[in-house]
């Protein structure tokens, strides 16, 4: 019976995605508890709390820390340190006295808070979010500086260690205040986290800042000096002037931070927001309508109804080019009271000419009307073939790329399935500067699917063998194809892409509405610019 079959499929989907998300929650817990009990005990002996406890005390009661980049560093594969849960840094937005602030905190339980290349990437990504969203920054600094075995990948170039301080200077120059609470050592370049802050706080006998520590001072000039006398809190608050506030405990430091931020000006939302309404079809339905087979088609309208206020969606050109134009669904909804334009992959997600035309036109309309854009990505690519090329799939796909590159409204991408090839570009992948980008456990981001890549690469190997006058061994061909499928599946998985910060986090289906709404709320802290789309070929 069809009804029985449908019920079985939805139950199978739900069980599958709940099991997948259990892996995600375990993944997060490893970052929360990095170093385990031994590192927690070490901090306790030093009179320190884990950094997330400090953040919980810093932000307003009853508010939530909006963490980004939590998946960074997992099994990343550096020879010297292959596994860095959380990337050695905690980053996210917290509300302090009603003001949203980007918080960047060293995870000193991970090799003393030293900076790996992925730590730098995470730090700089957090600063970029702050700059784009007009947020002040709070640094909770406790770092041994650059991870020296990887200095060649972390020191001298743009996007490396010095970029953190460049960003602090420029955000401060634009009026985005920079606050530092030093809870540990800040050596060499890391000392600038204290010195460059708009206002900084150091803790007696816990915090230190100096260009060279006692061993290097001894080696360089023969001087014997303690850490406290060289660069402790009293030195920089009483003598050098490099720090502004002296406190005796971490808790006192957190209270001082809150005191300083209380005087900052209030923030506003640069869009007219109405009262939020819960969807009539809630998050639980997402688990049943998302097929466990990533490449099976979906009705994206079902997905939209699960996140839109009152499950209400006003669709644009719904009847245009049936079967082809609706492989991208466009329209408007309210998301927790915020008006949002939507461009969403539909069906099996392959983008036809008509869908590309519609999506391009929709981005222009949203840009001109100053409506922020949510891209729901589930597209394996653009349609190929002679008819499509003659119909303009390359040109209209390029129009999508142009529009999502130049539209000046806040953009957020939510990946719920395949994310391959040029569809990653036209649907606003990382290179197209979405303010935030989130994956689900169903997301798969790579240049193409594993099966397609395996077919192409195996065909190339067959041709090489044929040109050499040989016959390719079919057993070897099957093994080669299997390896390629496994490789692409591994590298497209959200844990792999998250470890490298190709997105801002893997989120559960149940979290999606809240996370996406919060992302738009932060993105709309600054006014929208006018969009100018350039030389479009009509």
XYZ file of C-alpha atoms in Angstrom:
538
model
C 0.000 0.000 0.000
C 1.359 3.477 -0.883
C 0.363 4.909 2.499
C 2.225 2.184 4.365
C 5.279 2.648 2.149
C 5.289 6.417 2.731
C 5.038 5.956 6.492
C 7.910 3.480 6.409
C 10.064 5.912 4.406
C 9.411 8.847 6.725
C 10.204 6.724 9.786
C 13.406 5.499 8.125
C 14.401 9.097 7.304
C 13.758 10.235 10.857
C 15.716 7.397 12.440
C 18.615 7.970 10.059
C 18.944 11.722 10.668
C 18.528 11.410 14.434
C 21.395 8.885 14.412
C 23.521 11.171 12.227
C 22.876 14.125 14.527
C 23.861 12.028 17.542
C 27.309 11.852 15.906
C 27.234 15.639 15.544
C 26.411 16.148 19.223
C 29.258 13.810 20.217
C 31.523 15.785 17.880
C 30.605 19.003 19.684
C 31.106 17.463 23.118
C 34.693 16.601 22.221
C 35.353 20.275 21.498
C 33.622 21.323 24.720
C 35.753 18.902 26.773
C 39.051 19.165 24.879
C 41.867 17.666 26.917
C 39.469 15.847 29.228
C 39.694 15.769 33.000
C 43.467 16.272 33.175
C 43.279 19.638 31.420
C 40.298 20.749 33.514
C 42.260 19.888 36.669
C 45.308 21.784 35.394
C 43.207 24.906 34.880
C 41.715 24.529 38.351
C 45.182 24.358 39.919
C 46.024 27.623 38.142
C 42.886 29.271 39.501
C 41.264 29.382 36.054
C 37.894 28.331 34.686
C 37.313 26.745 31.261
C 36.736 29.501 28.735
C 33.122 28.598 27.988
C 32.338 29.062 31.688
C 33.799 32.553 31.454
C 31.683 33.274 28.386
C 28.555 32.062 30.207
C 29.303 34.523 33.032
C 30.001 37.319 30.548
C 26.819 37.190 28.475
C 23.429 38.350 29.727
C 21.414 35.846 31.807
C 18.877 33.959 29.730
C 20.730 34.583 26.448
C 22.500 32.014 24.275
C 26.060 32.034 22.965
C 25.827 31.853 19.147
C 28.932 29.789 18.444
C 30.535 29.667 14.998
C 33.369 27.507 13.695
C 32.946 24.804 16.338
C 33.810 22.073 13.817
C 37.259 23.517 13.033
C 40.365 21.386 13.374
C 38.885 17.905 13.761
C 41.317 15.345 12.281
C 42.776 18.064 10.093
C 45.957 16.139 9.400
C 48.878 18.382 10.367
C 51.909 16.155 10.809
C 52.819 17.779 14.128
C 49.243 17.802 15.511
C 46.608 16.066 13.428
C 43.578 16.527 15.679
C 42.609 19.929 17.138
C 38.973 19.742 18.326
C 37.420 23.168 17.997
C 40.537 24.541 16.325
C 42.073 25.710 19.624
C 39.733 28.721 19.808
C 36.164 29.509 20.860
C 34.365 32.078 18.681
C 30.808 33.308 18.557
C 28.405 36.108 19.334
C 27.168 36.818 22.848
C 24.852 39.519 24.151
C 26.312 41.798 26.847
C 24.028 44.473 28.312
C 21.764 43.950 25.316
C 24.582 44.479 22.781
C 25.744 41.735 20.425
C 29.520 41.236 20.670
C 31.881 38.902 18.840
C 33.759 36.877 21.463
C 37.131 35.348 20.520
C 38.601 33.225 23.301
C 41.750 31.099 23.363
C 41.197 27.479 24.375
C 44.230 27.088 26.633
C 43.461 23.381 27.178
C 44.644 22.783 23.586
C 48.466 23.053 23.558
C 48.390 26.180 25.752
C 46.160 28.077 23.325
C 48.807 28.237 20.594
C 47.808 29.190 17.068
C 47.810 26.573 14.300
C 46.953 27.640 10.737
C 43.343 26.577 11.346
C 43.264 28.607 14.602
C 44.342 31.681 12.672
C 41.712 31.045 10.010
C 39.027 30.731 12.691
C 40.171 33.886 14.511
C 40.226 35.914 11.289
C 36.859 34.543 10.174
C 35.330 35.692 13.483
C 36.810 39.162 12.986
C 35.393 39.252 9.445
C 31.906 38.462 10.771
C 32.301 41.228 13.373
C 33.441 43.759 10.760
C 30.629 42.882 8.317
C 27.933 42.903 11.008
C 29.194 45.976 12.881
C 29.916 44.151 16.147
C 32.458 45.069 18.835
C 35.003 42.348 19.674
C 35.887 40.828 23.028
C 39.130 38.856 23.262
C 39.675 36.461 26.173
C 43.399 35.986 25.701
C 45.417 33.065 27.068
C 47.771 31.880 24.357
C 51.320 30.678 23.943
C 51.402 32.443 20.561
C 52.156 30.796 17.237
C 52.556 26.999 17.183
C 56.243 27.069 16.331
C 56.568 23.787 14.363
C 54.113 25.269 11.819
C 55.503 28.813 11.763
C 56.005 28.753 7.987
C 52.246 28.255 7.525
C 51.267 30.823 10.142
C 53.611 33.779 10.377
C 54.538 35.945 7.422
C 51.737 36.134 4.858
C 48.399 37.896 4.551
C 45.785 35.935 6.476
C 48.358 34.779 9.011
C 49.308 35.937 12.519
C 49.753 39.631 11.790
C 46.327 39.847 10.166
C 44.661 39.478 13.574
C 46.215 42.751 14.707
C 45.654 44.486 11.373
C 41.962 43.651 11.745
C 41.861 44.952 15.329
C 43.371 48.256 14.205
C 40.969 48.737 11.320
C 37.847 47.767 13.219
C 38.835 50.148 15.995
C 39.420 52.895 13.411
C 35.862 52.340 12.146
C 34.429 52.685 15.654
C 34.034 48.985 16.428
C 35.524 48.764 19.900
C 38.021 46.041 20.775
C 38.174 44.753 24.378
C 40.732 42.323 25.783
C 40.631 40.370 29.034
C 44.009 38.698 29.440
C 43.695 35.573 31.562
C 47.118 34.099 30.762
C 50.324 34.604 28.856
C 50.557 36.830 25.783
C 54.053 36.671 24.357
C 55.750 38.396 21.415
C 53.161 39.318 18.765
C 50.404 37.958 21.015
C 51.032 40.833 23.419
C 49.414 43.152 20.859
C 46.040 41.596 21.764
C 46.483 43.548 25.024
C 48.185 46.663 23.661
C 45.895 47.236 20.650
C 42.619 46.890 22.535
C 40.407 49.920 23.001
C 40.483 48.937 26.668
C 42.285 45.974 28.203
C 42.157 44.129 31.506
C 44.868 42.005 33.122
C 44.602 39.656 36.096
C 47.152 39.769 38.899
C 49.613 36.839 38.783
C 47.662 35.126 35.970
C 48.097 37.463 33.000
C 51.393 38.408 31.346
C 52.316 40.368 28.241
C 55.848 40.872 26.941
C 57.790 40.874 23.689
C 60.134 38.177 25.030
C 59.694 35.914 28.047
C 62.230 35.498 30.889
C 64.304 32.735 29.173
C 64.733 34.842 26.012
C 65.563 37.947 28.055
C 68.232 35.954 29.904
C 69.674 34.672 26.635
C 69.580 38.081 24.937
C 70.833 40.453 27.626
C 71.734 38.256 30.620
C 68.974 39.707 32.816
C 67.221 37.525 35.380
C 63.573 38.529 35.789
C 60.306 36.863 36.803
C 57.274 36.800 34.549
C 55.371 39.031 36.964
C 58.135 41.669 37.096
C 58.709 41.504 33.359
C 55.148 41.842 32.121
C 52.581 41.177 34.818
C 49.344 43.063 35.387
C 50.881 45.599 37.752
C 53.705 46.402 35.295
C 51.332 47.299 32.454
C 48.708 49.104 34.565
C 51.164 51.090 36.743
C 54.258 51.616 34.579
C 54.034 50.875 30.842
C 50.415 51.978 30.367
C 49.940 49.057 27.986
C 46.912 47.868 29.964
C 44.036 49.869 31.413
C 42.481 47.835 34.221
C 43.960 45.699 37.028
C 41.849 42.896 38.531
C 42.647 40.020 40.885
C 40.453 37.170 39.585
C 38.828 35.948 36.397
C 35.385 36.670 37.819
C 36.421 40.258 38.594
C 37.756 40.551 35.047
C 34.425 39.402 33.583
C 32.558 41.955 35.699
C 34.933 44.693 34.529
C 34.274 43.714 30.893
C 30.536 43.954 31.464
C 31.007 47.335 33.139
C 32.929 48.695 30.143
C 30.476 47.417 27.549
C 27.525 48.860 29.432
C 28.643 52.317 28.243
C 28.674 51.321 24.541
C 25.871 52.765 22.386
C 22.764 50.642 21.770
C 22.416 48.611 18.585
C 19.518 48.554 16.155
C 18.030 46.197 13.598
C 18.173 47.814 10.159
C 14.941 46.314 8.892
C 11.309 46.542 9.949
C 10.615 43.463 12.054
C 7.181 42.204 12.943
C 6.044 39.848 15.684
C 7.372 36.316 15.194
C 4.991 33.398 14.736
C 5.832 29.732 15.102
C 5.550 27.574 11.960
C 2.408 25.480 11.677
C 4.676 22.639 10.548
C 7.598 22.484 12.946
C 11.167 21.222 12.927
C 10.235 17.596 13.602
C 8.826 17.352 10.088
C 12.261 18.169 8.651
C 13.500 14.796 9.877
C 10.833 12.957 7.936
C 10.869 14.905 4.648
C 14.664 14.892 4.208
C 15.453 11.620 2.346
C 18.342 9.658 3.811
C 19.648 9.284 0.247
C 21.404 12.631 -0.278
C 20.786 12.486 -4.042
C 17.072 11.773 -3.858
C 14.779 14.687 -4.754
C 12.915 16.793 -2.220
C 9.972 19.172 -2.305
C 11.711 22.226 -0.900
C 8.380 23.913 -0.228
C 7.925 21.370 2.595
C 11.287 22.482 4.004
C 10.396 26.172 3.808
C 7.100 25.598 5.623
C 9.034 24.114 8.553
C 11.080 27.282 9.136
C 8.810 30.130 7.930
C 6.652 32.085 10.358
C 3.163 30.579 10.311
C 4.520 28.286 7.523
C 3.648 31.163 5.178
C 5.567 31.546 1.902
C 4.774 33.880 -0.998
C 6.221 32.243 -4.099
C 7.589 34.110 -7.111
C 6.794 32.799 -10.624
C 5.566 29.449 -9.342
C 4.048 28.493 -12.697
C 6.993 29.531 -14.867
C 8.343 26.724 -17.142
C 6.814 23.694 -15.335
C 9.320 20.926 -14.606
C 12.287 23.144 -15.385
C 11.724 26.597 -13.897
C 10.817 25.185 -10.491
C 14.156 23.439 -9.893
C 14.827 26.667 -8.008
C 11.940 27.971 -5.890
C 11.964 31.705 -5.146
C 9.815 33.838 -2.891
C 9.470 35.648 0.426
C 8.773 34.590 3.982
C 9.026 35.946 7.504
C 11.703 34.330 9.664
C 11.076 35.152 13.314
C 9.551 38.398 12.133
C 12.369 39.282 9.711
C 11.406 39.594 6.012
C 13.610 37.240 3.988
C 13.871 36.442 0.280
C 14.454 32.764 -0.521
C 16.198 31.014 -3.413
C 15.921 27.253 -2.816
C 16.981 24.191 -4.805
C 14.011 21.939 -5.547
C 13.419 18.383 -6.735
C 16.675 16.655 -7.574
C 18.196 20.130 -7.621
C 19.687 20.156 -11.146
C 19.464 23.756 -12.367
C 17.894 24.239 -15.811
C 18.103 27.398 -17.943
C 14.676 28.612 -16.871
C 15.461 28.156 -13.167
C 18.739 30.066 -13.571
C 16.912 32.939 -15.287
C 14.300 33.085 -12.542
C 16.874 32.953 -9.735
C 18.986 35.697 -11.325
C 15.966 37.939 -11.732
C 14.902 37.231 -8.133
C 18.296 38.234 -6.735
C 18.068 41.531 -8.637
C 14.602 42.164 -7.228
C 15.723 41.423 -3.656
C 18.782 43.635 -4.105
C 16.739 46.540 -5.426
C 14.115 46.107 -2.677
C 16.768 45.595 0.041
C 15.399 42.247 1.149
C 18.012 39.891 2.689
C 18.497 36.549 0.951
C 18.473 32.965 2.199
C 19.943 30.401 -0.192
C 18.751 26.850 0.532
C 21.268 24.740 -1.350
C 20.480 21.221 -2.579
C 21.855 21.341 -6.129
C 24.323 18.892 -7.698
C 24.984 21.316 -10.567
C 23.669 22.905 -13.754
C 22.067 20.841 -16.509
C 24.444 19.872 -19.316
C 24.035 18.934 -22.985
C 23.688 20.509 -26.435
C 20.165 21.817 -25.937
C 21.018 23.420 -22.611
C 24.183 25.059 -23.950
C 22.285 26.489 -26.920
C 19.561 27.643 -24.564
C 22.116 29.582 -22.523
C 22.783 27.491 -19.408
C 26.344 28.837 -19.223
C 25.236 32.433 -19.668
C 22.311 32.282 -17.224
C 24.346 30.286 -14.724
C 26.948 33.040 -14.994
C 24.177 35.567 -14.355
C 23.438 33.789 -11.066
C 27.121 34.027 -10.176
C 27.147 37.739 -11.057
C 24.015 38.493 -9.041
C 24.993 36.635 -5.893
C 28.450 38.249 -6.145
C 27.156 41.809 -6.402
C 23.837 41.891 -4.543
C 24.448 44.044 -1.461
C 21.913 42.592 0.946
C 22.887 40.191 3.739
C 23.105 36.644 2.406
C 22.948 33.387 4.363
C 23.436 29.929 2.865
C 21.926 26.762 4.371
C 23.113 23.531 2.733
C 20.676 20.630 3.044
C 21.962 18.274 0.351
C 24.321 18.097 -2.661
C 26.473 21.187 -3.153
C 28.530 20.533 -6.260
C 30.237 22.295 -9.130
C 29.078 25.672 -10.355
C 25.848 25.297 -8.359
C 28.001 26.006 -5.292
C 28.837 29.330 -6.952
C 25.426 30.360 -8.235
C 23.784 29.428 -4.917
C 26.183 31.597 -2.900
C 28.880 29.265 -1.586
C 31.716 30.483 0.636
C 33.562 32.309 -2.166
C 30.519 34.571 -2.642
C 30.735 36.015 0.866
C 27.504 34.983 2.572
C 27.451 36.598 6.014
C 26.905 33.107 7.444
C 26.982 29.617 5.949
C 25.640 26.547 7.750
C 25.600 22.876 6.814
C 23.370 20.039 7.950
C 24.439 16.416 8.271
C 22.870 15.894 4.837
C 25.195 18.404 3.149
C 27.832 17.210 0.678
C 30.195 19.857 -0.740
C 32.669 18.920 -3.467
C 33.406 19.717 -7.086
C 31.149 16.829 -8.125
C 29.601 13.707 -6.618
C 31.847 10.750 -5.875
C 30.133 8.560 -8.460
C 30.516 11.166 -11.197
C 34.166 11.763 -10.322
C 34.845 8.029 -10.199
C 33.243 7.534 -13.629
C 35.243 10.382 -15.189
C 38.560 9.362 -13.629
C 38.049 5.672 -14.440
C 37.219 6.621 -18.055
C 40.468 8.591 -18.250
C 42.413 5.592 -16.933
C 40.731 3.326 -19.482
C 41.658 5.698 -22.304
C 45.259 5.882 -21.139
C 45.454 2.095 -21.114
C 43.876 1.911 -24.585
C 46.331 4.452 -25.991
C 49.190 2.370 -24.575
C 47.783 -0.709 -26.346
C 46.662 -2.324 -23.101
C 43.369 -3.460 -21.658
C 42.458 -2.127 -18.259
C 41.953 -4.875 -15.700
C 38.270 -4.727 -14.716
C 38.992 -5.738 -11.134
C 41.527 -2.934 -10.866
C 39.052 -0.536 -12.473
C 36.362 -1.442 -9.945
C 38.821 -0.970 -7.055
C 39.973 2.399 -8.425
C 36.353 3.526 -8.815
C 35.523 2.450 -5.249
C 38.494 4.400 -3.867
C 37.433 7.539 -5.732
C 33.856 7.259 -4.431
C 35.149 6.816 -0.868
C 37.557 9.740 -1.228
C 34.901 12.125 -2.500
C 32.368 10.994 0.094
C 34.898 11.613 2.869
C 35.987 15.009 1.572
C 32.425 16.195 0.874
C 31.187 15.293 4.375
C 30.254 18.216 6.645
C 32.777 17.144 9.294
C 35.599 17.317 6.749
C 34.506 20.654 5.303
C 33.811 22.025 8.782
C 37.271 21.012 10.017
C 38.688 23.296 7.323
C 36.170 26.090 7.988
C 34.517 25.907 4.588
C 31.368 26.791 6.542
C 30.451 28.286 9.935
C 29.060 25.158 11.518
C 27.042 21.976 11.190
C 23.590 22.448 12.702
C 20.763 20.060 13.473
C 17.446 20.257 11.660
C 15.801 21.182 14.975
C 18.155 24.165 15.402
C 17.842 25.451 11.863
C 15.072 28.022 12.245
C 16.634 29.583 15.353
C 20.146 29.615 13.900
C 19.120 31.101 10.548
C 16.988 33.786 12.199
C 19.827 34.738 14.557
C 22.213 34.911 11.600
C 19.960 37.410 9.816
C 19.457 39.377 13.019
C 23.242 39.823 13.334
C 23.712 40.530 9.622
C 21.106 43.302 9.836
C 22.964 45.256 12.534
C 24.316 47.452 9.717
C 22.313 49.256 6.995
C 22.056 47.621 3.571
C 23.920 49.190 0.665
C 22.530 49.843 -2.816
C 23.146 46.938 -5.198
C 24.901 47.575 -8.537
C 24.940 44.518 -10.766
C 27.388 45.502 -13.503
C 27.332 44.568 -17.181
C 24.628 41.937 -17.469
C 24.256 40.464 -20.967
C 20.607 40.469 -22.013
